XYZ file of C-alpha atoms in Angstrom:
529
model
C -40.955 5.563 -172.470
C -41.163 6.870 -175.800
C -43.851 8.945 -175.974
C -46.005 9.850 -179.489
C -46.718 13.542 -179.850
C -49.530 15.256 -181.805
C -47.367 16.716 -184.569
C -46.661 20.468 -185.074
C -47.532 23.542 -187.416
C -43.664 24.181 -188.704
C -43.229 27.353 -187.568
C -40.247 28.294 -190.509
C -39.412 26.231 -193.676
C -36.293 28.639 -194.888
C -34.242 27.361 -192.049
C -30.372 25.837 -193.081
C -30.393 23.007 -194.960
C -29.052 19.817 -193.333
C -25.946 17.879 -194.541
C -26.459 14.774 -197.297
C -25.252 12.320 -194.165
C -28.358 13.903 -192.574
C -27.237 15.812 -189.200
C -28.006 18.684 -189.182
C -24.530 20.971 -190.213
C -24.610 22.537 -187.386
C -23.625 19.199 -186.030
C -21.709 18.133 -188.517
C -18.413 20.054 -188.513
C -17.033 19.049 -184.340
C -19.053 17.594 -182.431
C -17.598 18.047 -179.215
C -17.537 21.809 -179.575
C -21.144 22.035 -180.917
C -23.527 21.469 -177.748
C -23.059 20.932 -174.135
C -21.632 17.909 -172.651
C -25.115 16.384 -171.599
C -26.367 15.955 -175.517
C -29.116 18.120 -174.107
C -28.374 21.198 -177.125
C -28.432 18.622 -179.731
C -31.259 18.307 -181.409
C -33.638 21.100 -178.921
C -35.402 19.522 -177.379
C -37.045 21.240 -174.420
C -36.184 19.919 -170.968
C -39.665 18.720 -170.194
C -39.891 16.407 -173.168
C -36.697 14.619 -171.212
C -38.233 12.089 -169.147
C -36.390 9.045 -169.412
C -33.004 8.256 -166.433
C -30.896 5.681 -165.470
C -33.656 3.645 -164.838
C -36.612 4.533 -166.911
C -33.460 3.603 -169.764
C -32.274 0.753 -168.098
C -35.967 -0.580 -168.002
C -36.658 0.738 -171.527
C -33.243 -1.892 -173.088
C -34.377 -4.625 -170.232
C -37.881 -4.943 -171.421
C -36.986 -5.623 -174.797
C -34.534 -8.118 -175.082
C -36.257 -10.565 -172.129
C -38.600 -12.476 -174.757
C -39.133 -14.679 -176.926
C -35.269 -15.668 -177.398
C -34.058 -17.054 -173.826
C -37.731 -18.759 -173.612
C -38.282 -20.019 -177.207
C -34.935 -20.722 -178.646
C -32.307 -22.717 -176.711
C -34.157 -25.966 -178.030
C -32.828 -24.781 -181.500
C -29.187 -23.781 -179.920
C -28.886 -26.720 -178.549
C -30.085 -28.755 -181.878
C -27.370 -26.462 -183.310
C -24.400 -26.779 -180.655
C -24.817 -30.381 -180.260
C -23.392 -30.506 -176.374
C -24.266 -29.237 -173.907
C -20.186 -27.695 -172.648
C -20.829 -25.756 -176.637
C -24.256 -24.397 -175.463
C -22.892 -23.140 -172.890
C -19.978 -21.799 -175.090
C -22.260 -19.916 -177.884
C -24.229 -18.082 -175.107
C -21.208 -16.402 -173.876
C -19.697 -15.550 -176.785
C -23.121 -14.252 -178.118
C -23.111 -12.362 -174.772
C -19.536 -11.008 -175.943
C -20.319 -9.549 -179.728
C -23.512 -8.288 -178.250
C -21.474 -6.354 -174.865
C -18.065 -4.908 -178.269
C -22.014 -4.059 -179.889
C -23.262 -2.182 -177.500
C -20.126 -0.081 -177.040
C -19.881 0.614 -180.652
C -23.770 2.143 -180.119
C -22.312 4.119 -176.971
C -19.980 5.803 -179.100
C -22.539 7.193 -181.686
C -25.732 7.554 -178.994
C -23.277 9.841 -176.768
C -21.834 10.774 -180.159
C -24.860 11.885 -181.808
C -27.735 12.127 -178.713
C -30.705 12.679 -180.495
C -33.587 10.144 -181.185
C -33.463 7.590 -184.619
C -30.990 5.117 -183.498
C -28.980 3.838 -187.030
C -30.799 5.481 -188.882
C -29.100 8.887 -188.204
C -25.074 6.634 -187.532
C -25.527 5.548 -191.304
C -26.347 8.740 -192.281
C -23.794 10.491 -190.844
C -21.261 8.482 -192.207
C -22.780 7.844 -195.159
C -22.828 11.273 -196.698
C -22.993 9.552 -200.326
C -25.262 8.766 -202.424
C -27.279 11.437 -200.981
C -30.553 9.478 -199.819
C -29.497 6.460 -199.997
C -29.108 5.463 -196.736
C -32.254 6.873 -195.363
C -34.419 5.052 -198.513
C -32.818 1.632 -197.688
C -32.878 2.032 -193.304
C -37.303 3.584 -194.452
C -37.791 0.225 -196.844
C -35.860 -1.897 -194.494
C -37.980 -0.631 -191.387
C -41.245 -0.748 -192.302
C -41.259 -4.110 -195.120
C -39.724 -6.522 -192.082
C -42.593 -7.981 -189.234
C -41.148 -6.807 -186.470
C -43.992 -8.646 -183.978
C -44.186 -11.545 -185.644
C -42.558 -14.059 -184.027
C -43.377 -13.506 -180.332
C -46.921 -13.505 -181.610
C -45.962 -16.858 -183.052
C -44.684 -17.853 -179.715
C -47.434 -16.712 -178.265
C -50.269 -18.734 -180.029
C -47.620 -21.754 -179.383
C -47.413 -21.002 -175.797
C -51.394 -20.465 -175.650
C -52.481 -23.370 -177.641
C -49.790 -25.739 -175.160
C -51.099 -24.180 -172.020
C -54.817 -24.895 -172.808
C -54.463 -28.665 -173.347
C -54.914 -28.299 -177.527
C -52.506 -29.590 -180.228
C -50.187 -27.214 -181.782
C -50.479 -26.472 -185.465
C -48.992 -23.489 -187.437
C -52.669 -21.855 -188.485
C -54.024 -22.099 -185.100
C -51.031 -20.485 -183.542
C -50.629 -18.339 -186.119
C -54.552 -17.437 -185.873
C -53.733 -16.600 -181.580
C -50.936 -14.524 -183.129
C -53.378 -12.994 -185.625
C -55.395 -11.492 -182.616
C -52.143 -10.940 -180.634
C -51.434 -8.369 -182.834
C -54.686 -7.052 -183.449
C -55.256 -6.750 -180.315
C -52.413 -4.900 -179.110
C -52.820 -2.295 -182.593
C -56.155 -1.054 -181.125
C -54.857 -1.056 -177.451
C -51.779 1.067 -178.564
C -54.565 3.191 -181.160
C -57.082 3.931 -178.767
C -55.599 3.880 -174.757
C -52.067 4.008 -175.421
C -51.064 4.849 -171.707
C -53.233 1.693 -170.798
C -50.826 0.122 -173.396
C -47.637 1.555 -172.123
C -48.831 0.486 -168.516
C -49.705 -3.241 -169.396
C -46.149 -3.301 -170.740
C -44.682 -1.910 -168.130
C -46.764 -4.647 -166.317
C -45.027 -7.903 -168.249
C -42.097 -6.413 -168.275
C -41.621 -6.718 -164.197
C -43.921 -9.856 -163.952
C -41.023 -11.622 -166.962
C -38.907 -10.202 -164.437
C -40.282 -12.096 -161.895
C -40.782 -15.304 -163.964
C -37.067 -15.523 -164.319
C -36.291 -14.862 -160.803
C -38.741 -17.544 -160.455
C -37.078 -20.218 -162.793
C -33.295 -19.573 -161.610
C -34.029 -19.729 -157.620
C -35.949 -22.800 -158.791
C -33.416 -24.736 -160.567
C -30.695 -23.674 -157.842
C -33.331 -25.636 -155.128
C -33.397 -28.404 -157.893
C -29.846 -27.974 -158.038
C -29.240 -28.998 -153.996
C -32.121 -31.680 -153.886
C -34.550 -29.350 -151.635
C -37.061 -29.985 -155.006
C -37.312 -33.351 -156.106
C -37.173 -34.723 -159.712
C -39.346 -37.395 -160.810
C -36.561 -38.122 -163.438
C -33.314 -36.103 -163.073
C -31.265 -35.308 -166.246
C -27.376 -35.256 -166.198
C -26.749 -33.910 -168.448
C -23.860 -31.690 -167.351
C -21.524 -35.000 -167.092
C -21.053 -35.384 -170.524
C -20.144 -31.958 -171.481
C -18.587 -32.228 -174.850
C -21.017 -35.017 -176.120
C -22.317 -34.464 -179.134
C -20.666 -31.214 -180.031
C -21.176 -29.898 -183.583
C -18.540 -29.052 -186.079
C -21.257 -27.664 -189.176
C -20.368 -24.217 -188.842
C -23.939 -22.975 -190.380
C -25.184 -24.738 -187.528
C -22.785 -22.826 -184.851
C -24.272 -19.756 -187.233
C -28.092 -20.664 -186.175
C -26.881 -21.499 -182.375
C -25.228 -17.507 -182.368
C -27.531 -16.410 -184.306
C -30.236 -17.175 -181.914
C -28.496 -16.130 -179.104
C -27.861 -12.984 -180.607
C -31.551 -12.214 -181.408
C -31.591 -12.472 -177.266
C -29.165 -10.243 -176.875
C -30.709 -8.309 -179.415
C -32.578 -4.864 -177.457
C -29.096 -2.985 -176.449
C -29.438 0.078 -179.250
C -33.374 0.386 -178.279
C -32.366 3.518 -176.162
C -31.100 4.707 -178.940
C -34.060 5.218 -180.606
C -35.570 7.869 -177.393
C -32.185 9.502 -176.988
C -33.822 12.642 -177.140
C -36.847 11.844 -175.040
C -33.800 10.948 -172.094
C -32.611 12.857 -169.497
C -28.710 14.115 -170.089
C -28.173 11.241 -172.596
C -24.805 11.704 -172.906
C -23.822 10.583 -168.606
C -27.464 8.343 -169.030
C -27.173 5.343 -172.304
C -23.351 5.218 -170.429
C -24.863 4.541 -167.314
C -27.685 2.719 -168.179
C -26.823 0.080 -171.246
C -24.144 -1.468 -169.368
C -25.726 -1.933 -166.459
C -28.969 -3.491 -168.627
C -26.394 -6.013 -170.364
C -24.490 -7.149 -167.540
C -28.371 -7.546 -165.665
C -29.558 -9.401 -168.523
C -25.702 -11.627 -169.171
C -25.863 -12.723 -166.013
C -29.912 -13.730 -165.518
C -29.355 -16.087 -169.270
C -27.042 -17.117 -168.393
C -29.036 -18.568 -165.331
C -32.158 -19.725 -166.499
C -30.081 -21.589 -169.176
C -28.255 -24.060 -166.497
C -31.363 -24.056 -164.605
C -33.341 -25.696 -167.692
C -30.053 -27.465 -168.226
C -30.671 -28.721 -164.280
C -33.984 -30.085 -164.815
C -34.784 -30.865 -168.309
C -33.446 -33.240 -170.513
C -30.976 -32.812 -172.639
C -32.997 -35.088 -175.503
C -36.408 -33.012 -173.902
C -35.359 -29.876 -174.366
C -33.728 -30.106 -177.938
C -37.357 -32.019 -178.575
C -39.288 -29.312 -177.019
C -39.221 -26.585 -180.113
C -40.130 -23.077 -178.435
C -42.494 -24.509 -174.717
C -39.159 -25.250 -173.332
C -40.237 -23.389 -169.679
C -43.373 -25.087 -169.836
C -41.477 -27.951 -169.356
C -39.009 -26.425 -167.117
C -42.252 -26.185 -164.880
C -43.414 -29.646 -165.593
C -41.503 -30.933 -164.108
C -40.663 -28.922 -161.634
C -44.195 -29.142 -160.096
C -46.157 -31.503 -162.482
C -48.456 -30.387 -166.004
C -51.293 -28.090 -163.742
C -47.774 -25.741 -163.999
C -48.299 -25.744 -167.553
C -49.096 -21.481 -168.274
C -49.194 -18.984 -170.857
C -46.435 -17.122 -171.689
C -47.302 -13.262 -171.909
C -44.133 -11.740 -172.174
C -44.513 -12.350 -176.008
C -47.210 -10.068 -175.585
C -44.913 -7.549 -173.688
C -42.370 -7.852 -176.974
C -45.659 -7.589 -179.570
C -46.476 -4.431 -177.512
C -42.552 -3.369 -177.874
C -42.219 -3.494 -181.143
C -44.816 -1.544 -182.134
C -44.202 1.508 -179.630
C -40.764 1.684 -181.376
C -41.801 1.100 -184.904
C -44.607 2.737 -185.740
C -43.575 6.247 -184.968
C -40.069 5.380 -186.611
C -42.608 5.127 -190.173
C -44.477 7.796 -189.058
C -41.057 10.492 -188.374
C -39.885 8.755 -191.629
C -43.180 10.130 -193.215
C -43.133 13.424 -191.481
C -39.207 13.786 -192.997
C -41.529 13.209 -196.627
C -39.363 10.235 -197.321
C -42.329 7.356 -197.962
C -45.101 7.754 -200.290
C -48.062 8.698 -198.942
C -45.437 10.709 -196.388
C -49.105 13.116 -195.519
C -51.208 10.065 -193.884
C -48.088 8.346 -192.422
C -47.720 11.092 -190.474
C -50.738 11.784 -189.742
C -51.772 11.162 -185.658
C -55.387 9.586 -184.384
C -57.698 11.681 -182.124
C -56.100 9.492 -179.307
C -52.465 11.496 -180.004
C -51.341 8.398 -181.444
C -49.528 7.751 -184.801
C -52.771 4.848 -185.969
C -52.270 4.571 -190.133
C -48.354 3.827 -189.338
C -49.809 1.010 -186.558
C -51.599 -0.494 -189.566
C -49.113 -0.396 -191.679
C -46.868 -2.361 -189.540
C -50.194 -4.845 -188.454
C -50.418 -5.226 -191.889
C -46.551 -6.369 -192.882
C -47.137 -8.101 -189.777
C -50.344 -10.509 -190.925
C -48.087 -10.369 -194.534
C -45.267 -12.183 -192.623
C -47.342 -14.800 -190.624
C -49.799 -16.080 -192.891
C -47.072 -16.116 -196.659
C -44.095 -18.832 -194.587
C -45.127 -22.749 -195.376
C -46.316 -24.429 -191.896
C -43.378 -25.943 -189.865
C -40.329 -22.827 -191.075
C -42.586 -19.616 -190.714
C -41.695 -19.313 -186.832
C -37.377 -19.301 -187.684
C -37.920 -17.580 -191.058
C -39.310 -14.657 -189.698
C -36.470 -14.829 -186.622
C -33.520 -15.134 -189.124
C -35.157 -12.076 -191.016
C -35.605 -10.277 -188.104
C -32.228 -11.231 -187.079
C -29.916 -11.732 -190.347
C -29.341 -7.439 -191.410
C -28.836 -6.354 -188.941
C -25.482 -8.554 -189.293
C -25.117 -5.844 -192.614
C -26.336 -3.300 -190.555
C -23.569 -3.786 -187.561
C -21.051 -4.428 -191.248
C -21.599 -0.822 -192.069
C -21.656 0.519 -188.806
C -18.250 -0.894 -187.241
C -15.887 -0.518 -190.946
C -18.159 3.095 -190.627
C -16.502 3.795 -187.506
C -13.380 2.194 -188.066
C -12.901 4.992 -190.542
C -14.182 8.053 -188.200
C -10.702 6.485 -186.631
C -7.913 6.362 -189.016
C -9.539 9.154 -191.469
C -7.235 11.924 -191.876
C -10.408 14.551 -192.403
C -12.616 12.638 -190.588
C -10.858 12.194 -186.869
C -10.288 15.690 -186.256
C -14.790 15.924 -186.714
C -15.530 13.022 -184.746
C -14.679 13.336 -180.314
C -17.385 11.981 -178.440
C -17.937 11.326 -175.006
C -17.082 7.548 -175.180
C -14.378 5.250 -177.416
C -15.609 2.092 -177.728
C -12.207 2.123 -178.929
C -10.567 0.356 -182.061
C -9.651 -3.359 -180.907
C -13.305 -3.311 -179.455
C -15.171 -2.105 -183.026
C -13.176 -4.289 -184.750
C -13.798 -7.599 -183.222
C -17.735 -5.775 -183.767
C -17.357 -6.073 -186.911
C -14.696 -9.310 -187.447
C -17.950 -10.530 -186.106
C -20.292 -9.403 -187.776
C -18.895 -10.368 -190.957
C -18.424 -13.838 -189.985
C -22.582 -13.766 -188.775
C -23.449 -12.857 -192.639
C -21.138 -14.827 -194.587
C -21.192 -18.403 -192.759
C -25.345 -18.441 -193.024
C -24.486 -18.929 -197.408
C -22.378 -22.605 -196.398
C -24.259 -25.416 -197.095
C -25.378 -26.947 -193.562
C -23.928 -30.825 -192.803
C -27.591 -33.347 -193.976
C -27.615 -33.760 -190.634
C -29.008 -30.005 -189.785
C -31.629 -29.052 -190.999
C -32.783 -24.655 -190.602
C -35.714 -25.266 -192.352
C -38.655 -28.143 -193.029
C -39.012 -26.972 -196.239
C -37.359 -23.602 -197.165
C -34.036 -23.807 -198.813
C -31.226 -22.702 -195.868
C -29.740 -19.123 -197.740
C -33.813 -18.363 -197.679
C -33.225 -15.495 -195.212
C -30.583 -14.177 -196.450
C -32.093 -13.816 -200.433
C -34.694 -11.968 -198.561
C -32.815 -9.575 -197.155
C -30.756 -8.774 -200.505
C -34.407 -8.401 -201.784
C -35.375 -5.713 -199.442
C -32.045 -3.681 -199.186
C -32.723 -3.599 -202.990
C -36.435 -2.803 -203.000
C -34.460 0.410 -200.940
C -32.259 0.221 -203.427
C -34.847 0.717 -206.677
C -37.084 3.261 -204.020
C -34.059 5.616 -203.386
C -33.345 5.409 -208.028
C -37.450 5.783 -208.602
C -37.533 8.659 -205.933
C -34.341 11.104 -206.032
C -33.538 10.059 -209.494
C -35.725 9.653 -211.935
C -39.196 11.472 -210.251
C -36.910 14.618 -209.816
C -35.646 13.978 -213.869
C -38.787 13.791 -215.365
C -40.779 16.131 -212.673
C -38.068 18.782 -212.815
C -37.098 19.443 -210.010
C -35.007 18.078 -207.370
C -34.656 17.179 -203.630
C -33.445 19.847 -200.785
C -33.360 18.025 -197.317
C -34.090 21.122 -194.742
C -34.116 22.073 -190.997
C -37.265 23.200 -189.987
C -38.530 24.028 -186.821
C -41.204 23.756 -184.991
C -44.077 25.753 -182.489
C -42.791 23.294 -179.865
C -38.670 25.134 -180.675
C -37.709 21.680 -181.864
C -36.147 21.049 -185.168
C -36.668 18.558 -187.328
C -35.334 18.014 -190.872
C -38.393 17.922 -194.049
C -37.644 17.051 -197.953
C -39.119 19.657 -200.025
C -39.142 19.210 -204.120
C -37.556 22.754 -205.315
C -38.143 23.051 -209.455
C -34.787 23.247 -210.762
C -34.360 27.374 -212.445
């Protein structure tokens, strides 16, 4: 798992400048020539800090993927698709899009085997304007409440499980308590947080397998059902022809697969990262795709189509109620695990951006507590999540937050896929881009076109019979995404153009070597001569 490290004092501040794209010059000319095949020499991380092997990376990806989606979104997806047949087809399409996306990320991960994920890849491709990608990505990471949807879904399951009436405020208060508890746990007892996360990962996987077995036993008649549904008798009845509804369903499916890039945030802590990511990512995708298809088939075997559509985010509870009776409806702690994962991944990203000097109050964000955890970044993430939890109007909070987490990645993936195609075709770049693994032009093109479609289709007005939100306009998450990146562009202009012009300095990005021999980049103000 990713670890928090105490920031070390710099041993030297006179290291060579790095390229505008954010990749050290030593790696910018010919990637294949400048590092060993394993990728471990790419960023000078000592071997004793590389703790993740193939199974650990598979576990990391699976733990990130399994969560809100498979338990909370089937109702929304079935409502959007209109029919059981299209519902299952959408899951297959979502798996295909996610698989080609995984291949694109594996190519970048083997070509640039260092922690950072999309930030590194975008910086490598889009070197000009200088620092624009870095600033936009930094604001994107800071302003999105990554754990909110999981916390709200956890609140709904808790209230439902204990026989309460689900309201917008009691679910939000339970979700708020969940976020606060997870933040405190990661701040003061990180090891216990990791143990709880790993335990819940096993529990989630066990629940999915148990759910699949129960569905199969019900299908063959070994588990009797009081009112057996016949969802597969009319597969295509009610199929939607609304592109907005189609995309809404597909978005929620892709969100369930969201996580195939998780390991790319921790490649610097992975043993033999090139070989590991090439093996672990496909294994995790095959496992998750198989489980998701079987779980959804089990839902349809046990719960009627109408009940699934009307279940909101408690379809799994209805499944176990139909199998074992009302006593089987219990809290879903998988949401806590997802909160643990998000609060494990993104605060270190924010802290690292602070260490680079990209964000305001960088020295404060870079601090670790006496427990060697990034407590300021954790608190910032908790405050942002709290804001997004309570600001959206009642009835729309979960859907808005979920779409706000998913939709921006359509834009990011368009930029990554189009950039990779440029690396393939540009005479000046293709000779320098020689990663050990290639996704291939057809896969990258499919990934690009699918994300262009997913970015444009939500702007098409939906049919009168389909409402994405109860009170908010259908385009609000697209507008919010544009607003987030616009803030990033404004911040870039003020920080890299306006303030240096007023202050008489320029920003210089340098490679600095820590006392443990690990290199990292820092931004420094250099007075103009």
